[in-house]
XYZ file of C-alpha atoms in Angstrom:
256
model
C 0.000 0.000 0.000
C 2.791 2.417 0.864
C 4.915 1.718 -2.193
C 2.133 1.236 -4.763
C 1.989 4.975 -5.644
C 5.699 4.831 -6.563
C 5.075 2.491 -9.511
C 5.580 4.357 -12.800
C 3.571 4.196 -14.937
C 0.737 3.618 -12.490
C -1.158 0.337 -13.009
C -4.694 0.654 -14.333
C -6.067 -0.740 -11.065
C -4.017 1.556 -8.824
C -6.162 2.974 -5.998
C -6.647 6.723 -5.724
C -4.748 8.539 -2.933
C -8.005 8.766 -0.998
C -8.739 5.048 -1.366
C -5.161 4.122 -0.509
C -5.215 6.278 2.623
C -8.507 4.740 3.725
C -7.131 1.235 3.178
C -4.139 2.050 5.378
C -6.361 3.613 8.034
C -8.629 0.536 8.052
C -5.623 -1.763 8.378
C -4.216 0.314 11.238
C -7.495 0.748 13.119
C -7.532 -1.365 16.251
C -4.062 -2.771 15.534
C -2.419 -1.139 18.532
C 0.721 -0.910 16.368
C 2.324 2.561 16.553
C 4.355 1.966 13.385
C 1.311 1.010 11.329
C -0.642 3.923 12.798
C 2.253 6.263 11.995
C 2.212 5.147 8.348
C -1.536 5.665 8.101
C -1.403 9.026 9.896
C 0.865 10.495 7.174
C -1.736 9.631 4.510
C -4.894 10.792 6.323
C -4.754 14.582 6.316
C -6.883 17.625 5.536
C -6.727 16.792 1.815
C -7.298 13.044 2.172
C -9.975 12.472 4.774
C -10.262 9.077 6.486
C -13.127 7.712 8.550
C -10.897 7.832 11.624
C -7.699 9.761 12.341
C -4.831 7.283 12.953
C -2.790 10.045 14.622
C -5.284 10.151 17.490
C -4.967 6.403 18.089
C -1.181 6.740 17.771
C -1.101 9.489 20.416
C -2.985 7.229 22.855
C -0.343 4.522 22.482
C 2.630 6.934 22.613
C 1.363 9.987 24.549
C 4.938 11.129 25.285
C 5.835 11.260 21.569
C 5.665 14.728 19.991
C 5.119 13.476 16.427
C 1.460 12.329 16.561
C 0.532 15.508 18.445
C 2.082 17.617 15.676
C -0.080 15.807 13.121
C -3.192 16.238 15.289
C -2.480 19.953 15.681
C -2.238 20.247 11.896
C -5.263 18.149 10.914
C -7.725 18.445 13.816
C -8.493 22.130 14.526
C -10.885 21.178 17.310
C -8.089 19.372 19.157
C -5.342 21.942 18.618
C -5.336 23.231 22.208
C -5.095 19.681 23.569
C -2.369 18.840 21.072
C -0.268 21.887 21.971
C -0.586 21.085 25.682
C 0.559 17.514 25.001
C 3.427 18.817 22.853
C 4.683 20.897 25.764
C 4.804 17.712 27.883
C 6.343 15.428 25.244
C 9.638 13.781 26.135
C 10.672 12.306 22.766
C 10.425 12.753 19.006
C 9.999 9.431 17.196
C 8.619 9.110 13.664
C 9.518 5.406 13.233
C 11.671 6.308 10.279
C 13.264 3.310 8.563
C 10.464 0.876 9.358
C 9.176 0.765 5.778
C 12.473 -0.381 4.261
C 13.009 -2.876 7.105
C 9.573 -4.365 6.404
C 10.371 -4.455 2.680
C 13.643 -6.278 3.401
C 11.824 -8.855 5.527
C 9.303 -9.384 2.711
C 11.907 -9.640 -0.050
C 11.948 -13.160 -1.552
C 15.169 -15.058 -0.881
C 15.709 -15.788 -4.584
C 15.897 -12.129 -5.665
C 19.242 -11.765 -7.508
C 21.891 -9.918 -5.560
C 22.294 -7.213 -8.191
C 18.584 -6.311 -7.923
C 18.414 -6.084 -4.149
C 20.038 -2.607 -3.804
C 17.603 -1.235 -6.403
C 14.608 -2.644 -4.571
C 15.876 -1.397 -1.212
C 16.499 2.030 -2.720
C 12.827 2.187 -3.706
C 11.851 1.411 -0.117
C 14.306 4.060 1.116
C 12.453 6.617 -1.015
C 9.183 5.590 0.640
C 10.834 5.998 4.042
C 12.188 9.375 2.964
C 8.687 10.778 2.685
C 8.086 9.949 6.341
C 8.477 12.921 8.643
C 7.837 15.730 6.183
C 4.323 16.535 7.435
C 5.225 16.832 11.106
C 8.485 18.684 10.409
C 6.550 21.229 8.361
C 3.983 21.611 11.143
C 6.747 22.043 13.725
C 8.374 24.958 11.941
C 4.981 26.489 11.098
C 4.169 26.577 14.808
C 7.297 28.645 15.398
C 6.962 31.103 12.516
C 7.107 34.020 12.844
C 9.670 33.981 15.633
C 7.841 33.860 18.993
C 7.977 36.785 21.408
C 10.572 36.556 24.165
C 9.091 35.093 27.331
C 5.915 33.924 25.605
C 4.288 30.521 26.030
C 4.862 29.870 22.331
C 8.573 30.529 22.736
C 8.727 27.986 25.576
C 6.885 25.441 23.431
C 9.187 26.034 20.460
C 12.281 25.695 22.616
C 11.164 22.398 24.139
C 10.081 21.042 20.747
C 13.384 22.055 19.136
C 15.330 20.350 21.929
C 13.439 17.110 21.240
C 14.067 17.362 17.509
C 17.786 18.079 17.877
C 18.193 15.393 20.537
C 16.561 12.549 18.574
C 18.303 9.921 16.448
C 15.320 9.382 14.167
C 15.833 11.580 11.080
C 18.236 14.137 9.672
C 15.277 16.227 8.518
C 13.977 16.634 12.080
C 17.487 17.475 13.306
C 17.970 20.285 10.795
C 14.452 21.633 11.352
C 15.099 21.544 15.100
C 18.226 23.664 14.648
C 16.211 26.199 12.661
C 13.495 26.321 15.320
C 16.151 26.921 17.967
C 17.296 29.922 15.972
C 13.728 31.218 15.679
C 13.106 30.663 19.390
C 16.266 32.515 20.398
C 18.005 29.596 22.107
C 21.293 31.035 23.452
C 24.790 29.554 23.282
C 24.061 27.059 20.530
C 26.523 26.964 17.657
C 23.920 26.241 15.000
C 26.171 26.574 11.963
C 28.884 24.351 13.416
C 26.404 21.663 14.426
C 24.708 21.803 11.036
C 28.047 21.419 9.232
C 29.121 18.572 11.517
C 25.901 16.682 10.819
C 26.288 17.208 7.076
C 29.833 15.786 7.280
C 28.608 12.792 9.281
C 25.885 11.977 6.772
C 28.185 12.549 3.791
C 30.969 10.338 5.160
C 28.474 7.684 6.103
C 27.035 7.583 2.591
C 30.468 6.949 1.115
C 31.058 4.144 3.635
C 27.825 2.312 2.840
C 27.702 2.554 -0.928
C 30.741 1.022 -2.625
C 30.504 2.802 -5.950
C 33.290 0.702 -7.468
C 31.539 -2.587 -6.583
C 27.881 -1.651 -6.171
C 26.560 -5.192 -6.672
C 29.220 -7.170 -4.800
C 27.920 -9.460 -2.065
C 29.754 -7.439 0.598
C 28.122 -4.222 -0.637
C 24.658 -5.793 -0.652
C 25.245 -7.077 2.869
C 26.037 -3.511 3.943
C 22.742 -2.404 2.405
C 20.984 -5.037 4.543
C 22.771 -4.017 7.738
C 22.130 -0.329 7.093
C 18.447 -1.028 6.456
C 18.067 -2.875 9.766
C 20.191 -0.392 11.729
C 18.082 2.531 10.492
C 14.937 0.812 11.730
C 16.377 0.056 15.182
C 18.671 3.054 15.739
C 17.155 5.739 13.497
C 18.832 7.480 10.577
C 21.182 9.528 12.753
C 21.731 6.785 15.304
C 22.781 4.392 12.547
C 25.076 6.991 10.961
C 26.767 7.627 14.325
C 27.161 3.900 14.981
C 28.683 3.301 11.550
C 31.035 6.280 11.955
C 32.193 4.964 15.338
C 32.774 1.484 13.878
C 34.768 2.948 10.971
C 36.899 5.037 13.335
C 37.560 1.990 15.515
C 38.559 -0.089 12.494
C 40.884 2.643 11.236
C 42.500 2.938 14.672
C 43.009 -0.814 14.869
C 44.585 -0.837 11.400
C 47.080 1.842 12.444
C 48.054 -0.121 15.540
């Protein structure tokens, strides 16, 4: 359901965005699965109405998570006050980024040729990449224009930005969090240095994972598998940090 819209050209029997969103919402309803609810919540919005709002069910399972409350604030005007209050109390920012490609890897038939596996995983990465855009946009919209000093909105923006910068889930949320810190007037934070350091981390990591000289070698495909699973368990940034630490340790051992 998540990857069907990526097929080009679209099959004649492809469901409309509205029908696809409703299918996801129906599958997620009553599941008690925050990942499934998170997927459905990104597809049920003000433009694609669903019979129920998966973000509300998601917030009941993970009330300390800022992400479902951001979606509720964006899509449920009647619940905005409740959502903003919950946002101020949130203690984490978790979008479940990486779960789509991990599920795709688990579902991949064992007889898929090695040279095709990176291409198929890349397609699932693109589906994962769309995760997080809606809530990140809502987060920065809440903090534009820059809040007044000492205001309740400034306090909310500061706490939200701290969650976004402190998470390991996605690079997008990290960079948006840095921008919100700037808007909210957070003192003594070297935004430009932290932004550049994160860009270096992600750039170096990409070169370590993708062996451009041997893109379809078994060792390269195995790295794709490990990266896919690490993203799902550690988050995009958590996985990048773990891989950077492993590379530094290997380099140090080689020198010794």
